[in-house]
Coordinates of C-alpha atoms and ligand atoms in Angstrom, one line a residue:
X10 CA -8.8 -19.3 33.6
X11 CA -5.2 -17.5 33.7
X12 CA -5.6 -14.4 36.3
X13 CA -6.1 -11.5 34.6
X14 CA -2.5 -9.9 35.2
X15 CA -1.1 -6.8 33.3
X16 CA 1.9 -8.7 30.8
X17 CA 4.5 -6.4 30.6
X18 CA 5.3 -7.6 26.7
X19 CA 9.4 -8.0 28.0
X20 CA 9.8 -11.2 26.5
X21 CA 9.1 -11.3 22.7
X22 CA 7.5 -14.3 20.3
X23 CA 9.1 -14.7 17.7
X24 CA 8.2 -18.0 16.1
X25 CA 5.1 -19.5 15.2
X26 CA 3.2 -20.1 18.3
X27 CA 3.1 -23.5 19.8
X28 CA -0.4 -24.0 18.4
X29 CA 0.7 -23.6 15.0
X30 CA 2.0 -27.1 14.7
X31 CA -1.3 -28.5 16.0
X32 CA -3.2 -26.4 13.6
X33 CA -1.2 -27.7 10.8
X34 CA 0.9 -25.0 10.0
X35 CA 4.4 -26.0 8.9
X36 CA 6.6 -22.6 8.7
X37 CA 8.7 -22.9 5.5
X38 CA 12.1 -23.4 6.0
X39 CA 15.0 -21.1 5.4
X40 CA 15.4 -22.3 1.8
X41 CA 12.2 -22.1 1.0
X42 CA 11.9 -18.9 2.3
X43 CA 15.2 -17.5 0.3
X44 CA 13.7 -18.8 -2.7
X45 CA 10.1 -17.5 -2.5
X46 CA 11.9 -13.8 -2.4
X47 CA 13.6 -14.0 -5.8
X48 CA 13.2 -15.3 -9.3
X49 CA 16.5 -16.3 -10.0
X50 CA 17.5 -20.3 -10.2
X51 CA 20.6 -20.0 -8.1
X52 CA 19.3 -19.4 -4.5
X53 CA 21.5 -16.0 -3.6
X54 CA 19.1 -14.5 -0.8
X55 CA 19.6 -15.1 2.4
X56 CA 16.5 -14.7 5.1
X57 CA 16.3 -11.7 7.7
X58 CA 16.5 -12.5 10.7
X59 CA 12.9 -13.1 13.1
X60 CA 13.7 -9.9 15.4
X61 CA 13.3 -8.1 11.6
X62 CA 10.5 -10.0 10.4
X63 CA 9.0 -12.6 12.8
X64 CA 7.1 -15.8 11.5
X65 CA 3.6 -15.9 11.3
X66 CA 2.0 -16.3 15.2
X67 CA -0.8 -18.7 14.2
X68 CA -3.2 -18.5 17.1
X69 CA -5.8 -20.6 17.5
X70 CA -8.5 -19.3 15.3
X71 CA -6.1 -17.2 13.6
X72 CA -6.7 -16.8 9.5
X73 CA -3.4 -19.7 9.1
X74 CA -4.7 -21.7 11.7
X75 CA -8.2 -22.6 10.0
X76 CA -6.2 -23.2 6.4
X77 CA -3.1 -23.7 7.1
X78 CA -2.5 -25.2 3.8
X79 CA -3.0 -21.5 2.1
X80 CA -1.1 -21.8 -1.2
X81 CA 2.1 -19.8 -0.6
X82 CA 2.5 -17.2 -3.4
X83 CA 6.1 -17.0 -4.1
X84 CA 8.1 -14.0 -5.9
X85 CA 7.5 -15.9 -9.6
X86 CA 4.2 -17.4 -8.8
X87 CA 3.0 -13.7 -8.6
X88 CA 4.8 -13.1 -11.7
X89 CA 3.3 -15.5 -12.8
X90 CA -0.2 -14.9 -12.5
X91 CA -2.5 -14.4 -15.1
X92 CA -5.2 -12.1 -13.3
X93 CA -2.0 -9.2 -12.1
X94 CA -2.4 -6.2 -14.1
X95 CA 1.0 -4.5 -15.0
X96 CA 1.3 -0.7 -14.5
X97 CA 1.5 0.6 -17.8
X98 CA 2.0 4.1 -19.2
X99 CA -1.8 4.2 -19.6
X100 CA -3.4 2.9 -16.4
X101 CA -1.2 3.9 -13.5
X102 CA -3.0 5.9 -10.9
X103 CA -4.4 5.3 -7.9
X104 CA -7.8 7.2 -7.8
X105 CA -10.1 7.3 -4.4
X106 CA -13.3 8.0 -3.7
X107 CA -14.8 8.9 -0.4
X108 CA -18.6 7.5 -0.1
X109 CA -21.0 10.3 1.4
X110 CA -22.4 9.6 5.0
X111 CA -25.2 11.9 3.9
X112 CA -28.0 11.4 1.4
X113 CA -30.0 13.8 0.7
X114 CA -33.3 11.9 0.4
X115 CA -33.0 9.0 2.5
X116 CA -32.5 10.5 5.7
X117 CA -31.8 7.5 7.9
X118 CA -28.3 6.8 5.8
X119 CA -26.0 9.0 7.9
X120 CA -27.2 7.3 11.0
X121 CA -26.3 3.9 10.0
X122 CA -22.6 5.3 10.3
X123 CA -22.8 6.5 13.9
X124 CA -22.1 3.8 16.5
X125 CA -24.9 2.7 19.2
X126 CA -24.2 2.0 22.2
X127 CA -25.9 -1.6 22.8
X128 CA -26.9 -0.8 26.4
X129 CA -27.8 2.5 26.5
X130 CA -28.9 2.9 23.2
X131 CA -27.7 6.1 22.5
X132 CA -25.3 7.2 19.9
X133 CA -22.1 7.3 20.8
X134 CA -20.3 10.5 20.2
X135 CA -16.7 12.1 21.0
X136 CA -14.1 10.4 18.8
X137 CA -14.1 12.0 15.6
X138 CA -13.6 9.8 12.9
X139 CA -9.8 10.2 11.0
X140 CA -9.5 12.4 8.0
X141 CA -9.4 10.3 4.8
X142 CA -6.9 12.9 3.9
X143 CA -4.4 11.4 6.2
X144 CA -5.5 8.0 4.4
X145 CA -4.4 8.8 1.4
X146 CA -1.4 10.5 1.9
X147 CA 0.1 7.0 3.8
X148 CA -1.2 5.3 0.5
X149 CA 0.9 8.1 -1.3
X150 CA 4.1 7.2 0.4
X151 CA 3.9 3.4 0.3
X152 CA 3.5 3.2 -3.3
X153 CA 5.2 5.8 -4.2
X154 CA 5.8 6.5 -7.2
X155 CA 2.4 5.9 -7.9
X156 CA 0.0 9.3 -8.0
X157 CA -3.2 9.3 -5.8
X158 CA -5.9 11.2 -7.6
X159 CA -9.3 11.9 -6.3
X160 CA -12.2 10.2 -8.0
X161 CA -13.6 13.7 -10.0
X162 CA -17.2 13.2 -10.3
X163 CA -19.5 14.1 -7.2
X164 CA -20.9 10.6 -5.8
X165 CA -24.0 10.8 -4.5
X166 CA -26.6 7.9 -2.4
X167 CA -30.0 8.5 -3.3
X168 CA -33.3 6.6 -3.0
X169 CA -33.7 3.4 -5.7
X170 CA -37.0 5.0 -6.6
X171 CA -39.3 6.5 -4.2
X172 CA -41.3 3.0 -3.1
X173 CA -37.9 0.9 -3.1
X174 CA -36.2 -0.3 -0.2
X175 CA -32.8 -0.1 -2.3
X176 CA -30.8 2.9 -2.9
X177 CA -28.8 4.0 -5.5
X178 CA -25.1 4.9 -6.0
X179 CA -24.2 7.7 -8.9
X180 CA -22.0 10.0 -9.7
X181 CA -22.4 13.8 -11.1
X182 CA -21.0 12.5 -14.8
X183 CA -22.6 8.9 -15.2
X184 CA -26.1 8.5 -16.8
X185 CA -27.0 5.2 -14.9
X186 CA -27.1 4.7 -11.5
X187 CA -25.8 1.3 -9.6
X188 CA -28.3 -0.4 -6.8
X189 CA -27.2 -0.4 -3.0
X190 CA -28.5 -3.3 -0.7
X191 CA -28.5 -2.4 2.6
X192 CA -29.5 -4.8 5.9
X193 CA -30.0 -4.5 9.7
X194 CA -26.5 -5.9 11.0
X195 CA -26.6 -9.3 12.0
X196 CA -24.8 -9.2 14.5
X197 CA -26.2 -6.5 16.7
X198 CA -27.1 -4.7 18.6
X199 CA -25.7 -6.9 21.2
X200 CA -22.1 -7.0 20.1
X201 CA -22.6 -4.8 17.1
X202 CA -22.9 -0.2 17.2
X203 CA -23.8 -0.8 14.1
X204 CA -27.4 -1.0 13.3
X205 CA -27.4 -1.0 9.0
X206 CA -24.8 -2.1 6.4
X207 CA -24.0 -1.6 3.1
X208 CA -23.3 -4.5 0.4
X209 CA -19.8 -4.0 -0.4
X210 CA -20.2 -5.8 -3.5
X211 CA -22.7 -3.3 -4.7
X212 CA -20.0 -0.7 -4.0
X213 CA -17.3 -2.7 -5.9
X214 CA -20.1 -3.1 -8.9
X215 CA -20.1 1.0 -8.5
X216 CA -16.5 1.2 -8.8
X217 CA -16.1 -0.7 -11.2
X218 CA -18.7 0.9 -13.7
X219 CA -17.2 4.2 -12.6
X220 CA -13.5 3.2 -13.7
X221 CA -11.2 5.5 -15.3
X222 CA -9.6 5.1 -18.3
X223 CA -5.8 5.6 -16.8
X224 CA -6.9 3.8 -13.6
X225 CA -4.3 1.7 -12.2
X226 CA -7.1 1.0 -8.9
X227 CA -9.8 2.7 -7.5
X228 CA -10.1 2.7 -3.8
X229 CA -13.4 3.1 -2.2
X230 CA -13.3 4.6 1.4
X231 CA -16.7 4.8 3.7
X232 CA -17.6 5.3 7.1
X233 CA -20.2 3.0 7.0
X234 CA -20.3 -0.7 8.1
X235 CA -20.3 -3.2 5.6
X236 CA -21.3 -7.3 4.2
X237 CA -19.9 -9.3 1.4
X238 CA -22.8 -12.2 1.7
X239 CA -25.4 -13.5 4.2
X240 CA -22.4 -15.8 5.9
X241 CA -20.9 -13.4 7.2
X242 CA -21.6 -10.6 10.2
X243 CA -19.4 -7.8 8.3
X244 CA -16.3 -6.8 6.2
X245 CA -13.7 -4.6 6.7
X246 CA -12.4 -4.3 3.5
X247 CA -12.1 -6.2 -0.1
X248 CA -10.6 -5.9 -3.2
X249 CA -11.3 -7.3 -6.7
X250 CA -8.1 -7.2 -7.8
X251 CA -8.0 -8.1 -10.8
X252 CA -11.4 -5.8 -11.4
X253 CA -8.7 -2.7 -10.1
X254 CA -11.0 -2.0 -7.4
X255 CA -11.4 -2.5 -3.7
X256 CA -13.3 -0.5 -0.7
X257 CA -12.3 -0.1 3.4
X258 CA -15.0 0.7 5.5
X259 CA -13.5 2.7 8.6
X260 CA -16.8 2.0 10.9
X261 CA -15.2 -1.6 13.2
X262 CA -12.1 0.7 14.0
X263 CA -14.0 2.8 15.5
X264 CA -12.5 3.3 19.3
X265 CA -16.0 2.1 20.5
X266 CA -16.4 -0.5 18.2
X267 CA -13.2 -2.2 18.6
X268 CA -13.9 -2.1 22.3
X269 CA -17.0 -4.2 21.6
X270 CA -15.0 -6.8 19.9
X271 CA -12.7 -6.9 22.7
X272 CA -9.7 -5.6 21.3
X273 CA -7.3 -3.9 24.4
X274 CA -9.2 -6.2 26.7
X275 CA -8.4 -9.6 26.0
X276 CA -8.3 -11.7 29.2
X277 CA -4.8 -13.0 28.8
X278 CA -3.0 -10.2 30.6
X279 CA -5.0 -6.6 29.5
X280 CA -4.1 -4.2 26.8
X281 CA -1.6 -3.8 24.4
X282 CA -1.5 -7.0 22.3
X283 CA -1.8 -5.6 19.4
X284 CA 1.4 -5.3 17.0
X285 CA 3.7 -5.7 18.0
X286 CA 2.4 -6.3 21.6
X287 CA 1.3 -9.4 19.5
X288 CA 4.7 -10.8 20.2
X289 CA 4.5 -10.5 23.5
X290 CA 5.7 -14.3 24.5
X291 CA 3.3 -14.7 27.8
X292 CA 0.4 -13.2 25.1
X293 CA 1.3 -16.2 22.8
X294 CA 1.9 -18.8 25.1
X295 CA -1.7 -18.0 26.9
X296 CA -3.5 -17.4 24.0
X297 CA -2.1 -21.1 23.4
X298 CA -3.0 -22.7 26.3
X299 CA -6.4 -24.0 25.6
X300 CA -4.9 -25.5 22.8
X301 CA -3.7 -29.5 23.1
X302 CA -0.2 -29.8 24.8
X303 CA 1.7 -30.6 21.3
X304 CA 3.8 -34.3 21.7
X305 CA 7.2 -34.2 22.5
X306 CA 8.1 -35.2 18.7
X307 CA 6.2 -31.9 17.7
X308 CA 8.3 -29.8 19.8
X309 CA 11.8 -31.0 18.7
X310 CA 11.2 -30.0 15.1
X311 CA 8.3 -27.0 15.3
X312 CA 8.6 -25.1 18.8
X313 CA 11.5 -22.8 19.0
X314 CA 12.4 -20.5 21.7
X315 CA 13.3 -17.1 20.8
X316 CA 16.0 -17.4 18.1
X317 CA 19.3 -16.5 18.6
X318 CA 20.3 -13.3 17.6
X319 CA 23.4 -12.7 16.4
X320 CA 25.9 -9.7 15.0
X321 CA 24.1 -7.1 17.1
X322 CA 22.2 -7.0 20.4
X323 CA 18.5 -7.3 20.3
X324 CA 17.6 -3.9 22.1
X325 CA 18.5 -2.2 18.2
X326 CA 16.7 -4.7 16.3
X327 CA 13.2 -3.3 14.9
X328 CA 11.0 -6.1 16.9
X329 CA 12.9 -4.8 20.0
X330 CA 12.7 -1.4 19.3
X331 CA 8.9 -1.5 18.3
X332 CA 7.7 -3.2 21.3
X333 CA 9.9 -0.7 23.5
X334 CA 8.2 2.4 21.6
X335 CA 4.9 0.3 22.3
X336 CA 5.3 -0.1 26.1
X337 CA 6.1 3.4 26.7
X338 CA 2.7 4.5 24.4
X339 CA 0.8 2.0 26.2
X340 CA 1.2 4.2 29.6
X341 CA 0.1 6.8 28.2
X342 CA -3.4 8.3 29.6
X343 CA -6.3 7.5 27.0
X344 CA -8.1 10.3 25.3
X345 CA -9.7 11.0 21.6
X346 CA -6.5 11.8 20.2
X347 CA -4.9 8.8 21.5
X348 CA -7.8 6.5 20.0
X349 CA -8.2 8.6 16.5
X350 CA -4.8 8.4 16.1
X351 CA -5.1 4.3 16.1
X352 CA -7.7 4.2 14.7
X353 CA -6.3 5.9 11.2
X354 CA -3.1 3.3 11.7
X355 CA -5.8 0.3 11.7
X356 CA -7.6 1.8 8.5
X357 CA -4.1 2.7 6.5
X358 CA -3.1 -0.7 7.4
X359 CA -6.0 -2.4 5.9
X360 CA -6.1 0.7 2.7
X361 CA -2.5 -0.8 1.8
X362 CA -3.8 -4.5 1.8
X363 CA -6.4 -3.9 -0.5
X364 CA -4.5 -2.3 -2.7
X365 CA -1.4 -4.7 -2.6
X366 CA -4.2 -7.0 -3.4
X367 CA -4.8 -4.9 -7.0
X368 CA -1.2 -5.2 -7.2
X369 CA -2.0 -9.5 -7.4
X370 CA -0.2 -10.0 -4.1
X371 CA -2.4 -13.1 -2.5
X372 CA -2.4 -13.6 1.4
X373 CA 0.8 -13.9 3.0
X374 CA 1.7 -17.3 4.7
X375 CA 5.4 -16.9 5.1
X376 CA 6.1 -14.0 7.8
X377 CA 4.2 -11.7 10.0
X378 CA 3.1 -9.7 7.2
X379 CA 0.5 -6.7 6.1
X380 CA -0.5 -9.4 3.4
X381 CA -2.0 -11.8 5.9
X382 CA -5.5 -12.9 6.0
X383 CA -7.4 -12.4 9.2
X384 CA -10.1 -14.1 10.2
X385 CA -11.4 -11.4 12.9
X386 CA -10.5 -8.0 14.4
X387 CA -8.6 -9.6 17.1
X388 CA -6.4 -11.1 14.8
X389 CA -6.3 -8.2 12.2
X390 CA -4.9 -5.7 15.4
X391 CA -2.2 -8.3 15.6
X392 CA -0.3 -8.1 12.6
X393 CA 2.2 -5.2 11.3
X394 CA 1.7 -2.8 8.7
X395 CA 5.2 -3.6 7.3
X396 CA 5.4 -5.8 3.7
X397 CA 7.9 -8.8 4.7
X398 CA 10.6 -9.3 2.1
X399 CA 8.6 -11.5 -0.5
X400 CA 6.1 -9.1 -0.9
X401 CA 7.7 -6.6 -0.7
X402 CA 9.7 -7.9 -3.8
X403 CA 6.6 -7.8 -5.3
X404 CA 5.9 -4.5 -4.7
X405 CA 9.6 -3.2 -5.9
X406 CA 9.0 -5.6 -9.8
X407 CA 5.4 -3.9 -10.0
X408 CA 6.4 -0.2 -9.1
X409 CA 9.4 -0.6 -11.6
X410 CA 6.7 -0.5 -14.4
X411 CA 5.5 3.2 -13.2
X412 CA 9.3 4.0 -13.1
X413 CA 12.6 2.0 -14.6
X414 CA 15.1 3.4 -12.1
X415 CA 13.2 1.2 -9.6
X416 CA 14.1 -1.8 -11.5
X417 CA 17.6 -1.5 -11.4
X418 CA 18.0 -1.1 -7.2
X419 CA 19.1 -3.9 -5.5
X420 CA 16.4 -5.2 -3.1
X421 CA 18.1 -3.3 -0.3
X422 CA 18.3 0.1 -2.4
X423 CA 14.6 -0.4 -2.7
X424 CA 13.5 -1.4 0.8
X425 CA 15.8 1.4 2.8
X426 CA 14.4 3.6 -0.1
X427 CA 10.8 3.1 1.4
X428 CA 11.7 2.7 4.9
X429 CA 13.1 6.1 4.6
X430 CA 10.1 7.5 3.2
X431 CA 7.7 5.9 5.3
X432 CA 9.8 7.1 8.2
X433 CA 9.5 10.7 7.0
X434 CA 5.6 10.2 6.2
X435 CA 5.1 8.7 10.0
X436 CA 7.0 11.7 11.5
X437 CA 4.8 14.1 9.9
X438 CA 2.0 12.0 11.5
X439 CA 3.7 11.9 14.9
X440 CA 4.7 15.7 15.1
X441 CA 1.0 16.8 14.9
X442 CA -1.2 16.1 18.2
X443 CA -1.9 12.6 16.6
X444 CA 0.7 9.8 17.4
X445 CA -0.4 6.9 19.2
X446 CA -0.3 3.4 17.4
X447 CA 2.6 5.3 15.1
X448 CA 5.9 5.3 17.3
X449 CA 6.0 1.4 17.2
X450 CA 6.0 2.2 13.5
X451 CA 8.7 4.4 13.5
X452 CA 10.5 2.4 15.8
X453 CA 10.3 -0.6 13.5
X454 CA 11.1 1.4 10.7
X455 CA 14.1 3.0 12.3
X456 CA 15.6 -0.2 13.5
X457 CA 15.5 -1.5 9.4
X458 CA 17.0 1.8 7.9
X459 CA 20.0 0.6 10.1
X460 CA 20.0 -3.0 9.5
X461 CA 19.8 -1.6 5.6
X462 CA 22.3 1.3 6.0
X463 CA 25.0 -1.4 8.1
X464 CA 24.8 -3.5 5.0
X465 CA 23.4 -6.2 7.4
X466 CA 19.8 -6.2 6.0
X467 CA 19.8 -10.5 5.9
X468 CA 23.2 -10.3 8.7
X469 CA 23.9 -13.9 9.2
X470 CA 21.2 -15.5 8.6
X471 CA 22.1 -17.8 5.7
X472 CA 22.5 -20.7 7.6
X473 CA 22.2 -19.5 11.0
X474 CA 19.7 -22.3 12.7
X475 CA 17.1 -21.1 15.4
X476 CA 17.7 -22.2 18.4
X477 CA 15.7 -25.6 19.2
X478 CA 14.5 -25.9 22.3
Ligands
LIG508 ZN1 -6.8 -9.7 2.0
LIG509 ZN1 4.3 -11.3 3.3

């Protein structure tokens, strides 16, 4: 085993990682790429460059690396899709409901929300968990122009009936009530401070009864740990997109439990691999050592070093400029703040992939992306919160139903549009006592508004070939 040495994150990754190619991961290639981000026949679009918007890492047991075969889901082939529901002038907010952690009548409920610490067995208290508040105003701004509207009816968990092991799920305006399973967590209490969970798919049956009429979505937030089936040990979060609903459960950010999981620990070099410290090329390579040597045939066509970067210096790019915001964070002395404040960066991240998944964006195979599918909580820390250029094409054809005028912006117009406000939203975020986990954001963010605003938002990478090694 590698000593464990502190990795200074100097060096980025900005390929797919040597184990991709073993895994059976192809990335596409540049044509492919440029084509998946319009509709048009004639390929016009040329593809950013990697210190913008890196490839996929693939790590072994990453998400890609288990299927790498994961149907792509180009710019048309969402068009395309029979499940996507448009926003119309009828159904186009966002509504969200926050889940009580309290029941009145089944006293043991709020507990199940309050992490455990496996050895001592006591709750563990201090972080207080982020305000849902600051949730929903991130959604706000990155699908703007869409409204965020909170659910109107008082939810309430009850007992099924008084001998029932189930509860029940109403609100202060529907007749009927909806059953809640709940179960011991599986995989406690040795690496779980969970003890209880709640079936998400209950909850999704619930939001789905509940649906407004002029619904776009309905987002169901909770603090409590949650299942999808007996497979699994829990879910972060899930959508029914199609359905227009989908719920994040807050309760695996937690500070305590993401220490648990080993996240800011990993024994490849100590803290800070998480994005974009999950770029960090001695990360990748030792994350990839275990993995088979690939043959020297492999490496000719699939390994690449860091690409070349041309038309500007790499300090300016946004990879650069995130993972310099990120090492200067990462000295900083830990305290509540410091882990609320990323802990409400991991749970806006995952809010915005659920939705984008009512939107009918599928998982992301093409670029480091906010659409990718994880596999675990190591691997969902690793990836951005930034929409790479496919989807966010998506994103600019299914906002311009809420609103024409989006229509008619070219793809830049549209991305420095939201850059711009998402810089504004994060600085908001950043001047109150919270920022940790945000100025790689705004770093990132800041690096694109000029690659936008320089007109060199794709610069010279039409045909610019990465660097073989
Ligand atoms: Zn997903
Ligand atoms: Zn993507």
């Amino acid at each position: 085993m590698p000593p464990k040495t502190s990795c200074q994150h100097t060096k980025l990754h900005l390929s797919t990682s040597p184990h991709a190619a073993e895994a059976g991961y192809t990335h596409p290639a540049p044509s492919v790429l440029s084509k998946a981000t319009t509709t048009a026949r004639k390929i016009t679009a040329s593809i950013p460059q990697p210190t913008t918007f890196p490839a996929p890492l693939v790590l072994p047991n990453d998400d890609l690396s288990i299927d790498p075969k994961y149907p792509p889901q180009s710019l048309l082939s969402w068009k395309r899709l029979k499940e996507r529901n448009p926003i119309t002038s009828i159904r186009n907010k966002i509504y969200y409901l926050n889940l009580p952690v309290r029941s009145s009548d089944a006293p043991d409920f709020q507990r199940w929300a309050i992490p455990i610490d496996p050895e001592t067995k006591s709750q563990v208290c201090g972080t207080p968990s982020p305000e849902w508040e600051d949730v929903v105003n991130y959604l706000s701004t990155f699908f703007h122009p869409l409204e965020l509207v909170e659910y109107p009816s008082i939810t309430a968990i009850s007992k099924w009936s008084s001998k029932s092991k189930f509860l029940a799920l109403s609100t202060s305006s529907s007749r009927s009530a909806v059953q809640l399973r709940t179960r011991p967590s599986p995989d406690g209490p040795e690496s779980s401070c969970y003890t209880h969970q709640l079936s998400l798919l209950d909850i999704l049956d619930f939001a789905i009864e509940i649906l407004p009429g002029d619904a776009y979505t309905l987002i169901v937030f909770t603090h409590h740990d949650l299942y999808e089936s007996d497979e699994d040990d829990f879910c972060i979060g899930r959508a029914f997109g199609g359905s227009r609903v989908c719920v994040v459960s807050s309760a695996r950010y937690h500070p305590f439990s993401e220490q648990l999981a080993g996240v800011g620990c990993d024994e490849f070099g100590g803290k800070g691999h998480d994005w974009p410290g999950s770029h960090c090329a001695e990360f990748v390579q030792r994350m990839c050592q275990g993995s088979e040597e690939p043959s020297r045939e492999k490496q000719k066509t699939k390994i690449t070093k860091d690409p070349k970067v041309t038309g500007h210096s790499p300090e300016n790019t946004p990879m650069y400029r995130a993972i310099a915001a990120h090492i200067s964070e990462n000295s900083v002395v830990k305290h509540h703040e410091y882990q609320r404040s990323i802990w409400l960066s991991r749970i806006c991240k995952t809010a915005s992939h659920e939705l984008l998944h009512c939107f009918g964006l599928d998982h992301c195979t093409y670029y480091a992306c906010v659409m990718q599918g994880t596999t675990s909580i190591l691997e969902d820390t690793r990836q951005p919160f930034y929409l790479c250029p496919i989807d966010q094409a998506k994103l600019k054809e299914a906002l311009a139903g809420r609103d024409g005028n989006i229509g008619k912006l070219s793809k830049e117009q549209w991305e420095l549009e939201w850059c711009n406000r998402m810089r504004i939203y994060c600085g908001e975020i950043v001047n109150r006592d919270i920022s940790v986990g945000w100025r790689p954001i705004i770093a990132w963010l800041e690096g694109r508004i000029e690659e936008l605003e320089g007109g060199s938002g794709t610069a010279g990478t039409k045909e610019d070939p990465i660097e073989v090694e």
